[in-house]
mmCIF file of C-alpha atoms in Angstrom:
data_model
loop_
_atom_site.group_PDB
_atom_site.id
_atom_site.type_symbol
_atom_site.label_atom_id
_atom_site.label_comp_id
_atom_site.label_asym_id
_atom_site.label_seq_id
_atom_site.Cartn_x
_atom_site.Cartn_y
_atom_site.Cartn_z
ATOM 1 C CA UNK A 1 0.000 0.000 0.000
ATOM 2 C CA UNK A 2 3.079 2.247 0.058
ATOM 3 C CA UNK A 3 2.733 5.373 -2.034
ATOM 4 C CA UNK A 4 4.936 6.005 -5.044
ATOM 5 C CA UNK A 5 8.126 7.908 -4.099
ATOM 6 C CA UNK A 6 8.274 9.453 -7.557
ATOM 7 C CA UNK A 7 5.547 11.910 -6.481
ATOM 8 C CA UNK A 8 8.014 13.772 -4.230
ATOM 9 C CA UNK A 9 8.544 17.231 -5.664
ATOM 10 C CA UNK A 10 5.406 17.156 -7.769
ATOM 11 C CA UNK A 11 3.733 20.570 -7.970
ATOM 12 C CA UNK A 12 0.154 21.368 -8.821
ATOM 13 C CA UNK A 13 -1.025 24.473 -10.674
ATOM 14 C CA UNK A 14 -2.175 27.478 -8.597
ATOM 15 C CA UNK A 15 -5.801 27.372 -7.517
ATOM 16 C CA UNK A 16 -8.347 29.893 -8.763
ATOM 17 C CA UNK A 17 -8.323 32.946 -6.452
ATOM 18 C CA UNK A 18 -10.199 32.767 -3.149
ATOM 19 C CA UNK A 19 -11.576 36.158 -2.175
ATOM 20 C CA UNK A 20 -11.353 36.761 1.569
ATOM 21 C CA UNK A 21 -14.505 38.482 2.839
ATOM 22 C CA UNK A 22 -14.884 40.565 6.006
ATOM 23 C CA UNK A 23 -17.976 38.658 7.041
ATOM 24 C CA UNK A 24 -16.232 35.312 6.520
ATOM 25 C CA UNK A 25 -13.425 36.453 8.825
ATOM 26 C CA UNK A 26 -16.036 37.592 11.360
ATOM 27 C CA UNK A 27 -17.804 34.238 11.144
ATOM 28 C CA UNK A 28 -14.516 32.400 11.721
ATOM 29 C CA UNK A 29 -13.505 34.623 14.662
ATOM 30 C CA UNK A 30 -16.938 34.122 16.248
ATOM 31 C CA UNK A 31 -16.737 30.358 15.706
ATOM 32 C CA UNK A 32 -13.497 30.198 17.709
ATOM 33 C CA UNK A 33 -14.921 32.666 20.247
ATOM 34 C CA UNK A 34 -12.171 35.237 19.671
ATOM 35 C CA UNK A 35 -13.246 38.843 20.225
ATOM 36 C CA UNK A 36 -9.941 40.441 19.132
ATOM 37 C CA UNK A 37 -11.151 43.614 17.348
ATOM 38 C CA UNK A 38 -8.465 43.275 14.655
ATOM 39 C CA UNK A 39 -10.718 40.573 13.158
ATOM 40 C CA UNK A 40 -13.934 42.575 12.990
ATOM 41 C CA UNK A 41 -13.282 46.308 13.406
ATOM 42 C CA UNK A 42 -11.521 48.018 10.541
ATOM 43 C CA UNK A 43 -10.457 50.990 12.656
ATOM 44 C CA UNK A 44 -8.955 48.718 15.286
ATOM 45 C CA UNK A 45 -7.063 46.853 12.553
ATOM 46 C CA UNK A 46 -5.863 50.152 11.071
ATOM 47 C CA UNK A 47 -4.647 51.269 14.476
ATOM 48 C CA UNK A 48 -2.361 48.210 14.409
ATOM 49 C CA UNK A 49 -1.069 49.215 10.975
ATOM 50 C CA UNK A 50 -3.226 46.963 8.792
ATOM 51 C CA UNK A 51 -5.117 48.260 5.745
ATOM 52 C CA UNK A 52 -8.256 46.284 6.656
ATOM 53 C CA UNK A 53 -9.435 43.658 9.135
ATOM 54 C CA UNK A 54 -7.116 40.664 9.331
ATOM 55 C CA UNK A 55 -7.921 36.981 9.741
ATOM 56 C CA UNK A 56 -6.949 34.810 12.721
ATOM 57 C CA UNK A 57 -3.670 32.931 12.147
ATOM 58 C CA UNK A 58 -5.281 29.571 11.308
ATOM 59 C CA UNK A 59 -8.048 30.939 9.043
ATOM 60 C CA UNK A 60 -5.986 30.311 5.916
ATOM 61 C CA UNK A 61 -6.141 26.548 6.475
ATOM 62 C CA UNK A 62 -9.653 26.500 5.022
ATOM 63 C CA UNK A 63 -8.083 27.691 1.756
ATOM 64 C CA UNK A 64 -4.890 25.630 1.769
ATOM 65 C CA UNK A 65 -6.693 22.454 2.779
ATOM 66 C CA UNK A 66 -9.127 22.838 -0.077
ATOM 67 C CA UNK A 67 -6.153 23.309 -2.396
ATOM 68 C CA UNK A 68 -4.480 20.192 -0.993
ATOM 69 C CA UNK A 69 -7.366 18.150 -2.428
ATOM 70 C CA UNK A 70 -5.563 18.463 -5.746
ATOM 71 C CA UNK A 71 -2.978 16.215 -4.129
ATOM 72 C CA UNK A 72 -5.133 13.956 -1.975
ATOM 73 C CA UNK A 73 -7.588 13.349 -4.803
ATOM 74 C CA UNK A 74 -4.931 12.894 -7.481
ATOM 75 C CA UNK A 75 -5.976 9.513 -8.927
ATOM 76 C CA UNK A 76 -2.386 8.772 -9.902
ATOM 77 C CA UNK A 77 -1.212 9.144 -6.300
ATOM 78 C CA UNK A 78 -3.912 6.740 -5.128
ATOM 79 C CA UNK A 79 -4.246 7.915 -1.526
ATOM 80 C CA UNK A 80 -7.154 6.329 0.366
ATOM 81 C CA UNK A 81 -8.590 9.509 1.823
ATOM 82 C CA UNK A 82 -11.003 7.685 4.124
ATOM 83 C CA UNK A 83 -7.949 6.610 6.151
ATOM 84 C CA UNK A 84 -6.345 10.060 6.326
ATOM 85 C CA UNK A 85 -5.852 12.000 9.551
ATOM 86 C CA UNK A 86 -4.140 15.335 10.060
ATOM 87 C CA UNK A 87 -0.708 14.781 11.632
ATOM 88 C CA UNK A 88 1.057 18.142 11.835
ATOM 89 C CA UNK A 89 0.306 21.659 10.710
ATOM 90 C CA UNK A 90 2.616 24.627 10.466
ATOM 91 C CA UNK A 91 2.265 28.116 9.025
ATOM 92 C CA UNK A 92 5.016 30.582 8.150
ATOM 93 C CA UNK A 93 3.601 34.051 7.595
ATOM 94 C CA UNK A 94 4.973 36.928 5.572
ATOM 95 C CA UNK A 95 1.907 38.950 6.525
ATOM 96 C CA UNK A 96 -1.549 38.165 7.879
ATOM 97 C CA UNK A 97 -4.423 37.290 5.557
ATOM 98 C CA UNK A 98 -6.759 40.283 5.304
ATOM 99 C CA UNK A 99 -10.178 41.171 3.981
ATOM 100 C CA UNK A 100 -10.130 41.809 0.257
ATOM 101 C CA UNK A 101 -7.227 39.459 -0.422
ATOM 102 C CA UNK A 102 -7.573 37.297 -3.522
ATOM 103 C CA UNK A 103 -5.434 34.307 -2.659
ATOM 104 C CA UNK A 104 -4.094 31.471 -4.758
ATOM 105 C CA UNK A 105 -2.441 28.335 -3.422
ATOM 106 C CA UNK A 106 0.293 26.369 -5.150
ATOM 107 C CA UNK A 107 0.680 22.899 -3.636
ATOM 108 C CA UNK A 108 3.786 20.736 -3.786
ATOM 109 C CA UNK A 109 4.369 17.240 -2.426
ATOM 110 C CA UNK A 110 7.374 17.614 -0.119
ATOM 111 C CA UNK A 111 7.786 14.025 0.966
ATOM 112 C CA UNK A 112 6.168 10.601 0.808
ATOM 113 C CA UNK A 113 7.080 8.017 3.405
ATOM 114 C CA UNK A 114 5.821 4.730 4.776
ATOM 115 C CA UNK A 115 6.217 4.132 8.496
ATOM 116 C CA UNK A 116 4.740 1.361 10.632
ATOM 117 C CA UNK A 117 2.159 0.567 7.991
ATOM 118 C CA UNK A 118 1.109 4.204 7.592
ATOM 119 C CA UNK A 119 1.604 6.402 4.546
ATOM 120 C CA UNK A 120 2.861 9.854 5.500
ATOM 121 C CA UNK A 121 2.495 12.718 3.073
ATOM 122 C CA UNK A 122 3.913 16.219 3.498
ATOM 123 C CA UNK A 123 2.268 18.906 1.392
ATOM 124 C CA UNK A 124 3.488 22.499 1.135
ATOM 125 C CA UNK A 125 0.984 25.150 0.111
ATOM 126 C CA UNK A 126 2.376 28.519 -0.974
ATOM 127 C CA UNK A 127 -0.224 31.266 -0.664
ATOM 128 C CA UNK A 128 0.137 34.407 -2.759
ATOM 129 C CA UNK A 129 -2.033 37.472 -3.189
ATOM 130 C CA UNK A 130 -3.235 38.972 -6.443
ATOM 131 C CA UNK A 131 -0.081 41.009 -6.935
ATOM 132 C CA UNK A 132 2.029 37.868 -6.580
ATOM 133 C CA UNK A 133 3.327 38.723 -3.108
ATOM 134 C CA UNK A 134 3.858 35.843 -0.705
ATOM 135 C CA UNK A 135 1.393 35.794 2.212
ATOM 136 C CA UNK A 136 1.872 32.488 4.024
ATOM 137 C CA UNK A 137 3.253 28.998 3.547
ATOM 138 C CA UNK A 138 1.252 26.114 4.985
ATOM 139 C CA UNK A 139 3.025 22.832 5.777
ATOM 140 C CA UNK A 140 0.521 20.002 6.185
ATOM 141 C CA UNK A 141 1.376 16.463 7.233
ATOM 142 C CA UNK A 142 -1.280 13.887 6.370
ATOM 143 C CA UNK A 143 -1.172 10.354 7.724
ATOM 144 C CA UNK A 144 -3.068 7.589 5.929
ATOM 145 C CA UNK A 145 -3.451 4.917 8.557
ATOM 146 C CA UNK A 146 -2.742 1.360 7.566
ATOM 147 C CA UNK A 147 -5.418 -1.195 8.465
ATOM 148 C CA UNK A 148 -3.179 -2.361 11.347
ATOM 149 C CA UNK A 149 -2.545 1.108 12.747
ATOM 150 C CA UNK A 150 -5.876 2.227 14.151
ATOM 151 C CA UNK A 151 -5.253 5.471 15.950
ATOM 152 C CA UNK A 152 -7.646 8.308 16.614
ATOM 153 C CA UNK A 153 -6.585 11.550 15.042
ATOM 154 C CA UNK A 154 -7.716 15.045 14.261
ATOM 155 C CA UNK B 1 3.303 44.880 13.464
ATOM 156 C CA UNK B 2 2.232 46.563 16.627
ATOM 157 C CA UNK B 3 2.756 44.086 19.417
ATOM 158 C CA UNK B 4 2.234 45.668 22.810
ATOM 159 C CA UNK B 5 4.986 43.586 24.444
ATOM 160 C CA UNK B 6 8.539 44.874 24.058
ATOM 161 C CA UNK B 7 11.296 42.415 23.213
ATOM 162 C CA UNK B 8 13.630 44.087 25.707
ATOM 163 C CA UNK B 9 11.136 43.497 28.534
ATOM 164 C CA UNK B 10 10.765 39.773 27.930
ATOM 165 C CA UNK B 11 12.888 37.132 29.606
ATOM 166 C CA UNK B 12 13.343 33.479 28.754
ATOM 167 C CA UNK B 13 10.988 31.433 30.888
ATOM 168 C CA UNK B 14 8.411 34.216 31.168
ATOM 169 C CA UNK B 15 4.913 32.774 31.306
ATOM 170 C CA UNK B 16 2.058 34.079 29.203
ATOM 171 C CA UNK B 17 -1.375 34.461 30.837
ATOM 172 C CA UNK B 18 -2.965 30.996 30.755
ATOM 173 C CA UNK B 19 -6.402 30.462 29.271
ATOM 174 C CA UNK B 20 -9.109 27.796 29.257
ATOM 175 C CA UNK B 21 -11.325 27.572 26.191
ATOM 176 C CA UNK B 22 -14.650 25.747 26.345
ATOM 177 C CA UNK B 23 -15.805 23.565 23.464
ATOM 178 C CA UNK B 24 -19.239 22.037 23.082
ATOM 179 C CA UNK B 25 -21.155 20.501 20.205
ATOM 180 C CA UNK B 26 -22.666 23.824 19.152
ATOM 181 C CA UNK B 27 -19.219 25.369 18.871
ATOM 182 C CA UNK B 28 -18.018 22.459 16.734
ATOM 183 C CA UNK B 29 -20.965 22.893 14.378
ATOM 184 C CA UNK B 30 -20.207 26.613 14.121
ATOM 185 C CA UNK B 31 -16.541 25.885 13.457
ATOM 186 C CA UNK B 32 -17.460 23.315 10.806
ATOM 187 C CA UNK B 33 -19.479 25.971 8.990
ATOM 188 C CA UNK B 34 -16.881 28.698 9.365
ATOM 189 C CA UNK B 35 -13.944 26.518 8.311
ATOM 190 C CA UNK B 36 -15.684 24.375 5.693
ATOM 191 C CA UNK B 37 -14.552 21.146 7.390
ATOM 192 C CA UNK B 38 -17.732 19.061 7.634
ATOM 193 C CA UNK B 39 -16.078 15.751 8.508
ATOM 194 C CA UNK B 40 -18.849 13.959 10.494
ATOM 195 C CA UNK B 41 -16.409 12.814 13.213
ATOM 196 C CA UNK B 42 -16.737 16.402 14.493
ATOM 197 C CA UNK B 43 -20.539 16.481 14.860
ATOM 198 C CA UNK B 44 -22.076 13.024 14.341
ATOM 199 C CA UNK B 45 -21.723 10.769 17.380
ATOM 200 C CA UNK B 46 -22.994 7.668 15.569
ATOM 201 C CA UNK B 47 -20.443 8.133 12.790
ATOM 202 C CA UNK B 48 -17.585 8.919 15.218
ATOM 203 C CA UNK B 49 -18.243 5.730 17.189
ATOM 204 C CA UNK B 50 -18.530 3.663 14.031
ATOM 205 C CA UNK B 51 -14.993 4.652 13.059
ATOM 206 C CA UNK B 52 -13.680 3.724 16.496
ATOM 207 C CA UNK B 53 -13.613 7.065 18.305
ATOM 208 C CA UNK B 54 -14.906 7.310 21.889
ATOM 209 C CA UNK B 55 -17.275 10.150 20.873
ATOM 210 C CA UNK B 56 -17.362 13.254 18.677
ATOM 211 C CA UNK B 57 -13.933 14.936 18.646
ATOM 212 C CA UNK B 58 -12.994 18.575 18.087
ATOM 213 C CA UNK B 59 -11.362 19.553 14.812
ATOM 214 C CA UNK B 60 -7.598 19.560 15.311
ATOM 215 C CA UNK B 61 -7.588 22.923 13.561
ATOM 216 C CA UNK B 62 -10.120 24.231 16.097
ATOM 217 C CA UNK B 63 -7.794 23.274 18.950
ATOM 218 C CA UNK B 64 -4.874 24.846 17.063
ATOM 219 C CA UNK B 65 -6.923 28.047 16.586
ATOM 220 C CA UNK B 66 -7.753 28.253 20.309
ATOM 221 C CA UNK B 67 -4.199 27.563 21.466
ATOM 222 C CA UNK B 68 -2.655 30.482 19.582
ATOM 223 C CA UNK B 69 -5.090 32.872 21.276
ATOM 224 C CA UNK B 70 -2.840 32.766 24.330
ATOM 225 C CA UNK B 71 -0.190 34.364 22.099
ATOM 226 C CA UNK B 72 -2.419 36.774 20.153
ATOM 227 C CA UNK B 73 -4.077 37.973 23.383
ATOM 228 C CA UNK B 74 -0.595 38.584 24.800
ATOM 229 C CA UNK B 75 0.744 40.505 21.800
ATOM 230 C CA UNK B 76 -2.468 42.382 20.989
ATOM 231 C CA UNK B 77 -1.719 42.306 17.272
ATOM 232 C CA UNK B 78 -2.284 38.802 15.853
ATOM 233 C CA UNK B 79 0.121 39.689 13.027
ATOM 234 C CA UNK B 80 2.972 39.440 15.545
ATOM 235 C CA UNK B 81 2.803 35.657 14.987
ATOM 236 C CA UNK B 82 5.283 34.968 12.184
ATOM 237 C CA UNK B 83 5.336 31.186 12.491
ATOM 238 C CA UNK B 84 3.055 28.673 14.197
ATOM 239 C CA UNK B 85 3.114 24.903 14.154
ATOM 240 C CA UNK B 86 1.581 21.991 16.073
ATOM 241 C CA UNK B 87 1.434 18.207 16.076
ATOM 242 C CA UNK B 88 -1.992 16.639 16.600
ATOM 243 C CA UNK B 89 -1.270 14.031 19.251
ATOM 244 C CA UNK B 90 -4.608 13.235 20.915
ATOM 245 C CA UNK B 91 -8.188 14.100 20.081
ATOM 246 C CA UNK B 92 -10.258 16.459 22.239
ATOM 247 C CA UNK B 93 -13.335 14.358 23.002
ATOM 248 C CA UNK B 94 -16.483 16.481 23.216
ATOM 249 C CA UNK B 95 -19.392 14.803 25.038
ATOM 250 C CA UNK B 96 -22.994 15.788 24.338
ATOM 251 C CA UNK B 97 -23.765 17.274 27.748
ATOM 252 C CA UNK B 98 -24.119 20.716 29.311
ATOM 253 C CA UNK B 99 -20.382 21.138 29.848
ATOM 254 C CA UNK B 100 -18.701 19.770 26.745
ATOM 255 C CA UNK B 101 -14.900 19.828 26.995
ATOM 256 C CA UNK B 102 -12.220 22.362 27.879
ATOM 257 C CA UNK B 103 -8.927 23.161 26.182
ATOM 258 C CA UNK B 104 -6.359 24.452 28.677
ATOM 259 C CA UNK B 105 -3.462 26.409 27.254
ATOM 260 C CA UNK B 106 -0.304 27.687 28.902
ATOM 261 C CA UNK B 107 2.625 29.282 27.167
ATOM 262 C CA UNK B 108 6.105 30.449 27.991
ATOM 263 C CA UNK B 109 8.934 32.198 26.259
ATOM 264 C CA UNK B 110 11.348 29.396 25.398
ATOM 265 C CA UNK B 111 13.997 31.366 23.528
ATOM 266 C CA UNK B 112 14.949 34.832 22.349
ATOM 267 C CA UNK B 113 15.758 34.142 18.722
ATOM 268 C CA UNK B 114 16.969 37.338 17.138
ATOM 269 C CA UNK B 115 17.778 40.632 18.885
ATOM 270 C CA UNK B 116 17.546 42.590 15.646
ATOM 271 C CA UNK B 117 14.277 41.066 14.397
ATOM 272 C CA UNK B 118 12.978 41.045 18.019
ATOM 273 C CA UNK B 119 11.618 37.519 17.684
ATOM 274 C CA UNK B 120 10.988 35.053 20.478
ATOM 275 C CA UNK B 121 9.846 31.444 20.477
ATOM 276 C CA UNK B 122 6.793 30.701 22.589
ATOM 277 C CA UNK B 123 6.146 27.069 23.525
ATOM 278 C CA UNK B 124 2.546 26.178 24.254
ATOM 279 C CA UNK B 125 1.208 23.346 26.390
ATOM 280 C CA UNK B 126 -2.282 22.351 25.319
ATOM 281 C CA UNK B 127 -4.271 19.996 27.538
ATOM 282 C CA UNK B 128 -7.769 18.552 27.649
ATOM 283 C CA UNK B 129 -9.132 16.179 30.303
ATOM 284 C CA UNK B 130 -5.667 15.916 31.849
ATOM 285 C CA UNK B 131 -3.923 14.877 28.639
ATOM 286 C CA UNK B 132 -1.715 16.731 26.235
ATOM 287 C CA UNK B 133 -3.636 17.126 22.952
ATOM 288 C CA UNK B 134 -1.129 19.082 20.874
ATOM 289 C CA UNK B 135 2.579 18.329 20.718
ATOM 290 C CA UNK B 136 5.433 20.516 19.498
ATOM 291 C CA UNK B 137 3.125 23.498 19.741
ATOM 292 C CA UNK B 138 5.355 26.458 19.031
ATOM 293 C CA UNK B 139 5.071 29.989 17.729
ATOM 294 C CA UNK B 140 7.679 32.473 16.599
ATOM 295 C CA UNK B 141 6.523 35.921 17.648
ATOM 296 C CA UNK B 142 7.815 39.344 16.639
ATOM 297 C CA UNK B 143 7.704 41.760 19.554
ATOM 298 C CA UNK B 144 7.866 45.531 19.743
#
């Protein structure tokens, strides 16, 4: 069931732009119960030096994870997504995501490994804005559990 | 960046104000909608148990989102977080009762990384029901 090593380094074309809306940021901030005004009040965000309201640090995952489906649903890779759990997640920010951003994600398979019956896939998602400036890089580790390695995950 | 904490005022080992974040089924449903992650293990008890979980579990990304609040509340400006990573080690089990579960987060300054860039590394400890639920939970933070 081991995945094909030749997929390491494979890149997928940038996604169509995702437009970040103020109300979507508000909805996300409310869902995590975070009342930081930088997420909902433009003046408060401006007072911190931002041109508009910004999104909480993990908001961008909704966009990068959707983009990672290019990888996880690649029929050539042959990942059994029903066995996949989220192993690690890391973000490296150049700047925060903010309302009005039109973001594209370019996904690359960083590594493919088999360990203890599990397939482990590292996917890097580079997020850029409309002007081509880098916003954030998302590093996502996905673990496809082998039938023998039943383990509850996220 | 407009962090309200000055790099010069921070010492290694300094503790950030701890926080406890509640999580119940309603919150998980709201997070599912806001994040677009509708995996039924996060809201459907029957499905969760069928796949071998003790009960509905919180999204790992929800727990990750709560944990960093200890840092963003400390700095004031969430943009002070320049890097943030976690390992999902154990699920946060969320029972269908009046209380739900709690995510307890503590953080401390583990290292001063760069005097010029004024960056520090904050290590977070994230617990639920007496067990560590996130591992290697670390943020690099740019201070004033």
